[in-house]
CSV table of C-alpha atoms and ligand atoms in Angstrom, one decimal:
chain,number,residue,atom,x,y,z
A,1,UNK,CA,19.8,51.9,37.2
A,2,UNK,CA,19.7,52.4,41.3
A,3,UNK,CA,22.7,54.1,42.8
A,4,UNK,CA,22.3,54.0,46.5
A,5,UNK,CA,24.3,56.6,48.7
A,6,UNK,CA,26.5,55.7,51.5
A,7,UNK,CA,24.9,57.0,54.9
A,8,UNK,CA,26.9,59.8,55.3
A,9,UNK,CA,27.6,60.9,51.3
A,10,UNK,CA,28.3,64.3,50.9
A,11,UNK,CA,25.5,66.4,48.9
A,12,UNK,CA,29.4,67.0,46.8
A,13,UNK,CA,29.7,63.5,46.2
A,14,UNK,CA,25.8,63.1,45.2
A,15,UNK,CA,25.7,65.9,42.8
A,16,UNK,CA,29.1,64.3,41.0
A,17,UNK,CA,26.8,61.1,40.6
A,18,UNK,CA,24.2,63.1,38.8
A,19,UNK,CA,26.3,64.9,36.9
A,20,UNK,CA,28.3,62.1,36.0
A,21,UNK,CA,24.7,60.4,34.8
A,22,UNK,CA,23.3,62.8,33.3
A,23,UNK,CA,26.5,63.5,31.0
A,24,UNK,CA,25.7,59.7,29.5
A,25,UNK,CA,21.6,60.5,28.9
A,26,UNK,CA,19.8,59.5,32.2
A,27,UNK,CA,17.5,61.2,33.5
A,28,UNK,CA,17.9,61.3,37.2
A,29,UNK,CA,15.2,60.6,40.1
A,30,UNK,CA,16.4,62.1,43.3
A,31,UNK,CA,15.2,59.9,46.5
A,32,UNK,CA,15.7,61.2,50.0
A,33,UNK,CA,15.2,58.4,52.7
A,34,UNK,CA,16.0,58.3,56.4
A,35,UNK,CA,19.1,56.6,55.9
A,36,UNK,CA,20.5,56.6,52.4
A,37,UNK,CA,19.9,59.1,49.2
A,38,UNK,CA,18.7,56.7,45.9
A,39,UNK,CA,19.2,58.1,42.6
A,40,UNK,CA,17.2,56.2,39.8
A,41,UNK,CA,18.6,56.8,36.4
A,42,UNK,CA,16.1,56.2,33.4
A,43,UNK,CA,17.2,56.0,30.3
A,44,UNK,CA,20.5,56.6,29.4
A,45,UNK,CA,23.3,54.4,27.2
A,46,UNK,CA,22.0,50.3,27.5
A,47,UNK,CA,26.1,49.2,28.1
A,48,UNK,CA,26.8,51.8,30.2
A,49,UNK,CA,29.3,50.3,32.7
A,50,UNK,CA,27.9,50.4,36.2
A,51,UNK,CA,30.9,49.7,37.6
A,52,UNK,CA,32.2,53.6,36.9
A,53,UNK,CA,29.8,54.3,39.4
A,54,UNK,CA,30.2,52.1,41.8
A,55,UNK,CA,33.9,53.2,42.2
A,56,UNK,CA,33.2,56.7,43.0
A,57,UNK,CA,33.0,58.6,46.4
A,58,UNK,CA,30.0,57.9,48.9
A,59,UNK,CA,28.3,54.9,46.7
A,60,UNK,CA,27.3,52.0,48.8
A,61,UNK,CA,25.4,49.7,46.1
A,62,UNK,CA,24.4,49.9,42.3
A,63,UNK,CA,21.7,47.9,40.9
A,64,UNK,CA,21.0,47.7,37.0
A,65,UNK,CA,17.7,46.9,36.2
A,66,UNK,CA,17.4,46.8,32.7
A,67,UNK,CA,19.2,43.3,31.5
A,68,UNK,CA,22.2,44.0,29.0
A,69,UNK,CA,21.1,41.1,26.4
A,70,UNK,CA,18.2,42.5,24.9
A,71,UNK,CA,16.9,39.2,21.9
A,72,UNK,CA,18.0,36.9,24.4
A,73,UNK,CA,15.7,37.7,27.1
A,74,UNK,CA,12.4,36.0,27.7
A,75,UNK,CA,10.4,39.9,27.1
A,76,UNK,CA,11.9,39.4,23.3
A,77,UNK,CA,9.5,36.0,23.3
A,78,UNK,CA,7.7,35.5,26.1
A,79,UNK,CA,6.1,32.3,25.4
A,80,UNK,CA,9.3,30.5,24.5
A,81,UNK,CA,11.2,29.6,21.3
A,82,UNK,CA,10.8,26.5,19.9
A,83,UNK,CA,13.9,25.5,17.9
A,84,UNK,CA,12.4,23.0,15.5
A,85,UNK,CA,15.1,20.9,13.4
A,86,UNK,CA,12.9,18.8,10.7
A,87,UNK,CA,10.3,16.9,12.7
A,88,UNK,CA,12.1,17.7,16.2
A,89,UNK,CA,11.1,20.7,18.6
A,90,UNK,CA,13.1,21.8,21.0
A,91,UNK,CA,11.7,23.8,24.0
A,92,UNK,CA,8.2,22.3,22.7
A,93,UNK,CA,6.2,19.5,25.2
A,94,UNK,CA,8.3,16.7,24.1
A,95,UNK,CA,12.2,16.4,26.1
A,96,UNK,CA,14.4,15.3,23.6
A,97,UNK,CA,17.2,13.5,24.0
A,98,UNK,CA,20.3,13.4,22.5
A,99,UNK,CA,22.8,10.8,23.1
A,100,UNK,CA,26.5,9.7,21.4
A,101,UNK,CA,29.5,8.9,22.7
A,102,UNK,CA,32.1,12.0,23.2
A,103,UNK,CA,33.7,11.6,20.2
A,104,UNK,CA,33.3,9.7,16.3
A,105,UNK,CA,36.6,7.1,16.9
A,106,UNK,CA,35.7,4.7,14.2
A,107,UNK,CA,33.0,3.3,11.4
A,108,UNK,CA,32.3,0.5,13.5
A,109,UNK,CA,32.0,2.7,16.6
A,110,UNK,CA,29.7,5.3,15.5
A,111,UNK,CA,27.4,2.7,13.7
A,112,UNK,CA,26.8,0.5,16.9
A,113,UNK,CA,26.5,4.2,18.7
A,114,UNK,CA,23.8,4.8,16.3
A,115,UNK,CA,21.6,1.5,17.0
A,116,UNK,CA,22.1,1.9,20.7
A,117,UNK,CA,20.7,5.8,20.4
A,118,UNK,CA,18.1,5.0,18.1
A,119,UNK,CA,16.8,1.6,20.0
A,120,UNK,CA,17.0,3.8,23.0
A,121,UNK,CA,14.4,6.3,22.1
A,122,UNK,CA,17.1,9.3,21.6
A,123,UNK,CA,16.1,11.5,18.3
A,124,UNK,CA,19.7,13.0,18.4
A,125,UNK,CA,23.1,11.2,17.4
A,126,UNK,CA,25.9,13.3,19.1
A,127,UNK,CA,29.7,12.5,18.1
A,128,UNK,CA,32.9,14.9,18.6
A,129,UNK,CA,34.5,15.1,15.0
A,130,UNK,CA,36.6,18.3,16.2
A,131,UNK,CA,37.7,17.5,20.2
A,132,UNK,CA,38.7,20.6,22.5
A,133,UNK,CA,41.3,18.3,24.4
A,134,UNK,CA,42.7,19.8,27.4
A,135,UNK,CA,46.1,17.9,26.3
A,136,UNK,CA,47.4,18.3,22.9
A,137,UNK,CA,48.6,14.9,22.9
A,138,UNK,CA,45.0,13.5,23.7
A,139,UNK,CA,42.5,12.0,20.6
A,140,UNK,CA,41.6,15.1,18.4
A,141,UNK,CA,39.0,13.8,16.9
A,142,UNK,CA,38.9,12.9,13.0
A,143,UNK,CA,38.0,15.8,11.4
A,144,UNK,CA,35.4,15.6,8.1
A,145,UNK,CA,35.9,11.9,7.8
A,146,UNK,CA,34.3,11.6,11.3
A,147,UNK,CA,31.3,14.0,10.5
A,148,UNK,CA,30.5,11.9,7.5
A,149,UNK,CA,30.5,8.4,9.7
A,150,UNK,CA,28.6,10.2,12.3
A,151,UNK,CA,26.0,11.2,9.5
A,152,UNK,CA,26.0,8.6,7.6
A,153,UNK,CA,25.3,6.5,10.7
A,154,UNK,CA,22.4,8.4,12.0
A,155,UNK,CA,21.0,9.1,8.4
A,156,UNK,CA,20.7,5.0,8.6
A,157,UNK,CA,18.7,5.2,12.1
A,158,UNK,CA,16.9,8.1,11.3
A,159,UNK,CA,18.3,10.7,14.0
A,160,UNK,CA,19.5,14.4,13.4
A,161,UNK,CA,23.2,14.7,14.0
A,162,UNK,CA,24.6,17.5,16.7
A,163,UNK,CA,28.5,17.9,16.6
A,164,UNK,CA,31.1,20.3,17.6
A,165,UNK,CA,32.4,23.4,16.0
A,166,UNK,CA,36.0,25.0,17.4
A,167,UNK,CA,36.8,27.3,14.8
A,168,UNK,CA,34.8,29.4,12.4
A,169,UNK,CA,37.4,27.8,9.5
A,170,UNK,CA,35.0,24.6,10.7
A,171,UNK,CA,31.7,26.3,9.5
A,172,UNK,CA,31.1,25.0,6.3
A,173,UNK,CA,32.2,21.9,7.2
A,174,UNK,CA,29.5,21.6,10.3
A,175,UNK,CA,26.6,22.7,8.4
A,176,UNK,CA,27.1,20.5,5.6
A,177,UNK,CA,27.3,17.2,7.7
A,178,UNK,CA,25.4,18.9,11.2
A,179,UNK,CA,22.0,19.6,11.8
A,180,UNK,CA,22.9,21.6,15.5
A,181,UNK,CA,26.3,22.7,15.5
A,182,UNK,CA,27.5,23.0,19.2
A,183,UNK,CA,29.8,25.6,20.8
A,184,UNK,CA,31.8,24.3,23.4
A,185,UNK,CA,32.1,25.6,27.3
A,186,UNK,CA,35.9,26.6,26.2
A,187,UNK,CA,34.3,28.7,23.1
A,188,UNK,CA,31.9,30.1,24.7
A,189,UNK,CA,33.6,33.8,24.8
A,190,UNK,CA,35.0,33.2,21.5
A,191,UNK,CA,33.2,36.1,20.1
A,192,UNK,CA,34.9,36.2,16.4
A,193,UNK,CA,33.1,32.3,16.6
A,194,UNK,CA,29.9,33.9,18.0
A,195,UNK,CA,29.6,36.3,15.4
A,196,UNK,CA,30.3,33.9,12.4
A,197,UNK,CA,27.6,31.6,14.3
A,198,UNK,CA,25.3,34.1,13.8
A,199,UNK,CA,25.7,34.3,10.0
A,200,UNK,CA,25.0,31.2,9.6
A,201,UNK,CA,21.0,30.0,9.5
A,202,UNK,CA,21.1,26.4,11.4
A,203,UNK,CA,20.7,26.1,15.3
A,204,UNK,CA,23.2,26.5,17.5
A,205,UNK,CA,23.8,24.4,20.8
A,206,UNK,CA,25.9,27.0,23.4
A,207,UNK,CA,27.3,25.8,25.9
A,208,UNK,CA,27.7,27.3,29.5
A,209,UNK,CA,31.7,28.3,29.7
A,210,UNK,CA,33.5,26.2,32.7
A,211,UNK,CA,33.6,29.6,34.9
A,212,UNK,CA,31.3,32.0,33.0
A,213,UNK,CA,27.7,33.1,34.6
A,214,UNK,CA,24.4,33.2,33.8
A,215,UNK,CA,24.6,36.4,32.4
A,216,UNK,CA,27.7,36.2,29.8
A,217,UNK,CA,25.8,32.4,29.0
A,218,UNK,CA,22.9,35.1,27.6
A,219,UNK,CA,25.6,37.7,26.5
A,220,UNK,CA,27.2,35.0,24.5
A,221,UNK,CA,23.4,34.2,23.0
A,222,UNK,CA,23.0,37.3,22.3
A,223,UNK,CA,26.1,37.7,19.8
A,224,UNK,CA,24.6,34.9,17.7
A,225,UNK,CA,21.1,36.6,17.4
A,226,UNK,CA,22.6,40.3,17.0
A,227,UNK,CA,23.6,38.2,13.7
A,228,UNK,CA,20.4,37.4,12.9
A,229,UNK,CA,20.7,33.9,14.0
A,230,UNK,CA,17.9,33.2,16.4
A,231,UNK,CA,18.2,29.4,16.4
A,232,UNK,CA,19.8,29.5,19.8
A,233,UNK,CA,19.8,26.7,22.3
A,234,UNK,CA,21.6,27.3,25.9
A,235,UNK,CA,23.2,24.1,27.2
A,236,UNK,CA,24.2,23.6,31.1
A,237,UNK,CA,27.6,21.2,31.7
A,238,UNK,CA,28.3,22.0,34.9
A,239,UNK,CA,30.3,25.1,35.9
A,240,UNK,CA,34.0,24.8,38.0
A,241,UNK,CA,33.7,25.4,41.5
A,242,UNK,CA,35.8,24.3,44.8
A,243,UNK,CA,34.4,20.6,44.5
A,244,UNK,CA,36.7,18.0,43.4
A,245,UNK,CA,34.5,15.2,44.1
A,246,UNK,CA,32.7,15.6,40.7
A,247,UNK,CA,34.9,17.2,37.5
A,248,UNK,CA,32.4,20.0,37.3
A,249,UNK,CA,29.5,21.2,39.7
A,250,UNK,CA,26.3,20.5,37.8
A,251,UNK,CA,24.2,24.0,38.1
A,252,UNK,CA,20.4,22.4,38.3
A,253,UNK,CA,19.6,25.8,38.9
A,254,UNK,CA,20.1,27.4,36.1
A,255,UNK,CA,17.8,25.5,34.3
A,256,UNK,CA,15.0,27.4,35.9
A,257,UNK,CA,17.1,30.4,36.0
A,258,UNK,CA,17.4,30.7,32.6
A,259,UNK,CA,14.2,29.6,31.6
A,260,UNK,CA,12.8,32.7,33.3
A,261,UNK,CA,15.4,35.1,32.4
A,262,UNK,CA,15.1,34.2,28.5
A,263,UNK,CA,12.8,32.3,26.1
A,264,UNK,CA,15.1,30.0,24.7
A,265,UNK,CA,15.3,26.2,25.0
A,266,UNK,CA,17.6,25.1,27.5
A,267,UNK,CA,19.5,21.9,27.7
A,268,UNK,CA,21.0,19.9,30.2
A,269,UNK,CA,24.9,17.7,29.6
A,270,UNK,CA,25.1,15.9,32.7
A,271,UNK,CA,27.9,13.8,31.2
A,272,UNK,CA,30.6,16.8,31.6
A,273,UNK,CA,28.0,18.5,34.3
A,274,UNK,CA,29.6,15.4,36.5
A,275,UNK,CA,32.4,13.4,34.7
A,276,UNK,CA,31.2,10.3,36.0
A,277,UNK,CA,28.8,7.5,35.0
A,278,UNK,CA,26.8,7.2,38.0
A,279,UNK,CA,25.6,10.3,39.0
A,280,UNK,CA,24.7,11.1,35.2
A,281,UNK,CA,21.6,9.3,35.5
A,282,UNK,CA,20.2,11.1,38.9
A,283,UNK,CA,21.0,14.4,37.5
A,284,UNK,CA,19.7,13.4,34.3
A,285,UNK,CA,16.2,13.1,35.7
A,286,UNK,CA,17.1,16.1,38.2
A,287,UNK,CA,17.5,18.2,34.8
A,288,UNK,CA,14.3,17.0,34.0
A,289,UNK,CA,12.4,17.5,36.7
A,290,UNK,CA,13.5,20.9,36.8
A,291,UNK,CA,12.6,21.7,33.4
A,292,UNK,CA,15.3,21.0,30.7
A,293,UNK,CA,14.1,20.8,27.2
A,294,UNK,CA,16.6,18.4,26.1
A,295,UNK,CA,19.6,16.3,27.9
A,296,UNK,CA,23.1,15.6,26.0
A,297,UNK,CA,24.1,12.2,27.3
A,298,UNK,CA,27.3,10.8,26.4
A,299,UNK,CA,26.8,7.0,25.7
A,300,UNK,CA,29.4,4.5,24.1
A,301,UNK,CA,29.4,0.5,23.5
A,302,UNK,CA,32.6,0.2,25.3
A,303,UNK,CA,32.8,3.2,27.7
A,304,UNK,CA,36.3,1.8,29.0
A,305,UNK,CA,38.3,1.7,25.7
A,306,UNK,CA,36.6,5.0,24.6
A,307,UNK,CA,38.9,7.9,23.0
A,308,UNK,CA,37.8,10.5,25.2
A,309,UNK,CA,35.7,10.8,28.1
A,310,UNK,CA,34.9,7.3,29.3
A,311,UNK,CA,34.3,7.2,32.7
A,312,UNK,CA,31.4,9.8,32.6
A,313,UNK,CA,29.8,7.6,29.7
A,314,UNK,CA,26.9,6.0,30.2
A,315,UNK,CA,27.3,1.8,29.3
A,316,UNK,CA,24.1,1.2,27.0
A,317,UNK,CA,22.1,-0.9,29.2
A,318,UNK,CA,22.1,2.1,31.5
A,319,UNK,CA,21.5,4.5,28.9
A,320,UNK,CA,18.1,2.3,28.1
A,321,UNK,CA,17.5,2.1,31.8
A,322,UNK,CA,17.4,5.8,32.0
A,323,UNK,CA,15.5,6.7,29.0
A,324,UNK,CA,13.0,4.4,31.3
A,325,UNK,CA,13.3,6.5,34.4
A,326,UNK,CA,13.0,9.9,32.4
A,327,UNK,CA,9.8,8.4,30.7
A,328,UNK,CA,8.1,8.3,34.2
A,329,UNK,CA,9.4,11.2,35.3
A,330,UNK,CA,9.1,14.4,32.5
A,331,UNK,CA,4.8,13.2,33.0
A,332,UNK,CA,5.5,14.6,36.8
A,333,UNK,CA,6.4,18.0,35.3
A,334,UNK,CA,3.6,18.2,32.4
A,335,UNK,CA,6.2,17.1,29.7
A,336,UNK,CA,7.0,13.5,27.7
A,337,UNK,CA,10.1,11.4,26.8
A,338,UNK,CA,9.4,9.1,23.5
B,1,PEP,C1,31.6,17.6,24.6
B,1,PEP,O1,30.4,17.7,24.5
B,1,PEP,O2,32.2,16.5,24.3
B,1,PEP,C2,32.4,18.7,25.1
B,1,PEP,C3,33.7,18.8,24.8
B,1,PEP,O3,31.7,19.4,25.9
B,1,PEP,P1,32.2,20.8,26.7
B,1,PEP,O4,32.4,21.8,25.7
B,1,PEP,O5,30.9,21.0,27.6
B,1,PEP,O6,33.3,20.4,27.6
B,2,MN,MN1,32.9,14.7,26.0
């Protein structure tokens, strides 16, 4: 940790921020400069709150240097985890895509859902059995009879089946009938959830929470692995910002980001990212290009009479129309789209 000293800090004030240091283990380098006094502590307790510091008399800045997620970061594995799910990699050369509608709504639904994934190239079926619905009085979802459609109908077309899990009551449930259970952006500080997530030994899709950074996304990733669960795959959907234009800001960004601050795969939900059909496609091949391992694209056969999120759904001749775009495109950056 770097405290730097106000320009006109007190040698009182200084020797309270050593003393207050070295009474939680750091070891303390003294720095005189022209301007400002550092002190570099070494050592010391890893969640020690930096903010207690940065409250006290005659501190101008404080800079941690050592990261606070520890298995998350991309030291733990720095050639990258690859999350493989039977004959599917994750964070390998190949960007895989998986594609659904928002939520499982009927037999028929989920079946012609299934054909128009598969025919597309997509290796995953996604499907909502459990919705987080801003409105109680919106769809729900249909519970276990919608996981089984949902894997009954990819079992049929041969893809791996990713769905939602809202409550750790759910768990059992999800791995029976899931192959990648996802966390959504509202669970994403649940941390009783996080915790029973990392009990379990079956990947787990974590979504970016609507306001949360890039450091609690790798926070939240590292409750899972402190479990033992190292299956971990971080998802960007777009983060809540002062734009209204789009429902959410999609954070392109943080693809790169993350990839450098930690080795796991990272995926890319333009769907919520922007809440609208046609700018899923552009930052589809935007997520791409900057280095997402896998996209979550909400497609549906009827995107206007869908149960939940239609207007960002993708109608399926635009869904095959992208999986054409992305197949030029992921060669550009070294990587391939079946
Ligand atoms: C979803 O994938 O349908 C979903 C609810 O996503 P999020 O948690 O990102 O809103
Ligand atoms: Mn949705």
């Amino acid at each position: 940790m770097l405290v730097v000293m106000q320009q006109d800090a007190s040698e009182a004030q200084i020797q309270k921020i050593i003393q207050r240091l070295m009474e939680d283990g750091f070891d303390v380098h003294r720095s005189t400069g022209v301007l400002h006094t550092v002190l570099g502590g070494v050592g010391g307790k890893d969640d020690f709150d930096t903010a207690v510091v940065q409250v006290m008399d005659g501190v101008k800045e404080v800079h941690r240097i050592v990261a606070p997620y520890k298995l998350a970061s991309r030291a733990f594995n720095p050639a990258g985890t690859v999350v493989k799910v039977r004959d599917v990699e994750i964070g390998g050369n190949k960007v895989v895509v998986m594609a659904g509608p928002c939520s499982v709504e009927s037999y028929e639904q989920i079946e012609r859902s299934a054909d128009i994934v598969a025919d597309g190239g997509a290796s995953v079926l996604r499907g909502g059995a459990f919705k987080p619905r801003s409105s109680p009085y919106s769809f729900q979802g249909l519970g276990e009879e919608g996981l089984r459609l949902l894997r009954t109908a990819a079992d049929r077309r041969g893809l791996l089946v990713i769905s939602e899990v809202m409550d750790a009551v759910q768990i059992p449930l999800l791995t029976a009938y899931s192959d990648i259970l996802q966390l959504g952006a509202r669970n994403m500080q649940n941390f009783n959830l996080l915790r029973e997530l990392g009990k379990i030994r079956k990947p787990v899709l974590l979504k970016r929470g609507i306001a949360a950074t890039i450091e609690e996304l790798l926070l939240s990733a590292e409750y899972i692995m402190a479990g033992g669960n190292y299956e971990v795959i971080l998802c960007e959907r777009g983060i809540r910002t002062f734009e209204t234009y789009t429902r959410n800001t999609m954070d392109i960004s943080a693809i790169p980001v993350l990839h450098k601050l930690s080795h796991l795969p990272v995926v890319a939900d333009p769907s919520h990212g922007t809440g609208r059909r046609d700018l899923v496609p552009p930052m589809a091949c935007a997520s791409v290009a900057a280095g997402a391992d896998a996209l979550l694209i909400e497609v549906h056969h009827d995107p206007d009479h869908a149960f939940s999120d239609g207007a960002q759904s993708l109608y399926p001749d635009q869904y095959f129309e992208l999986m054409k775009q992305l197949r030029v495109i992921a060669p550009a950056v070294g990587r391939v789209v079946e």
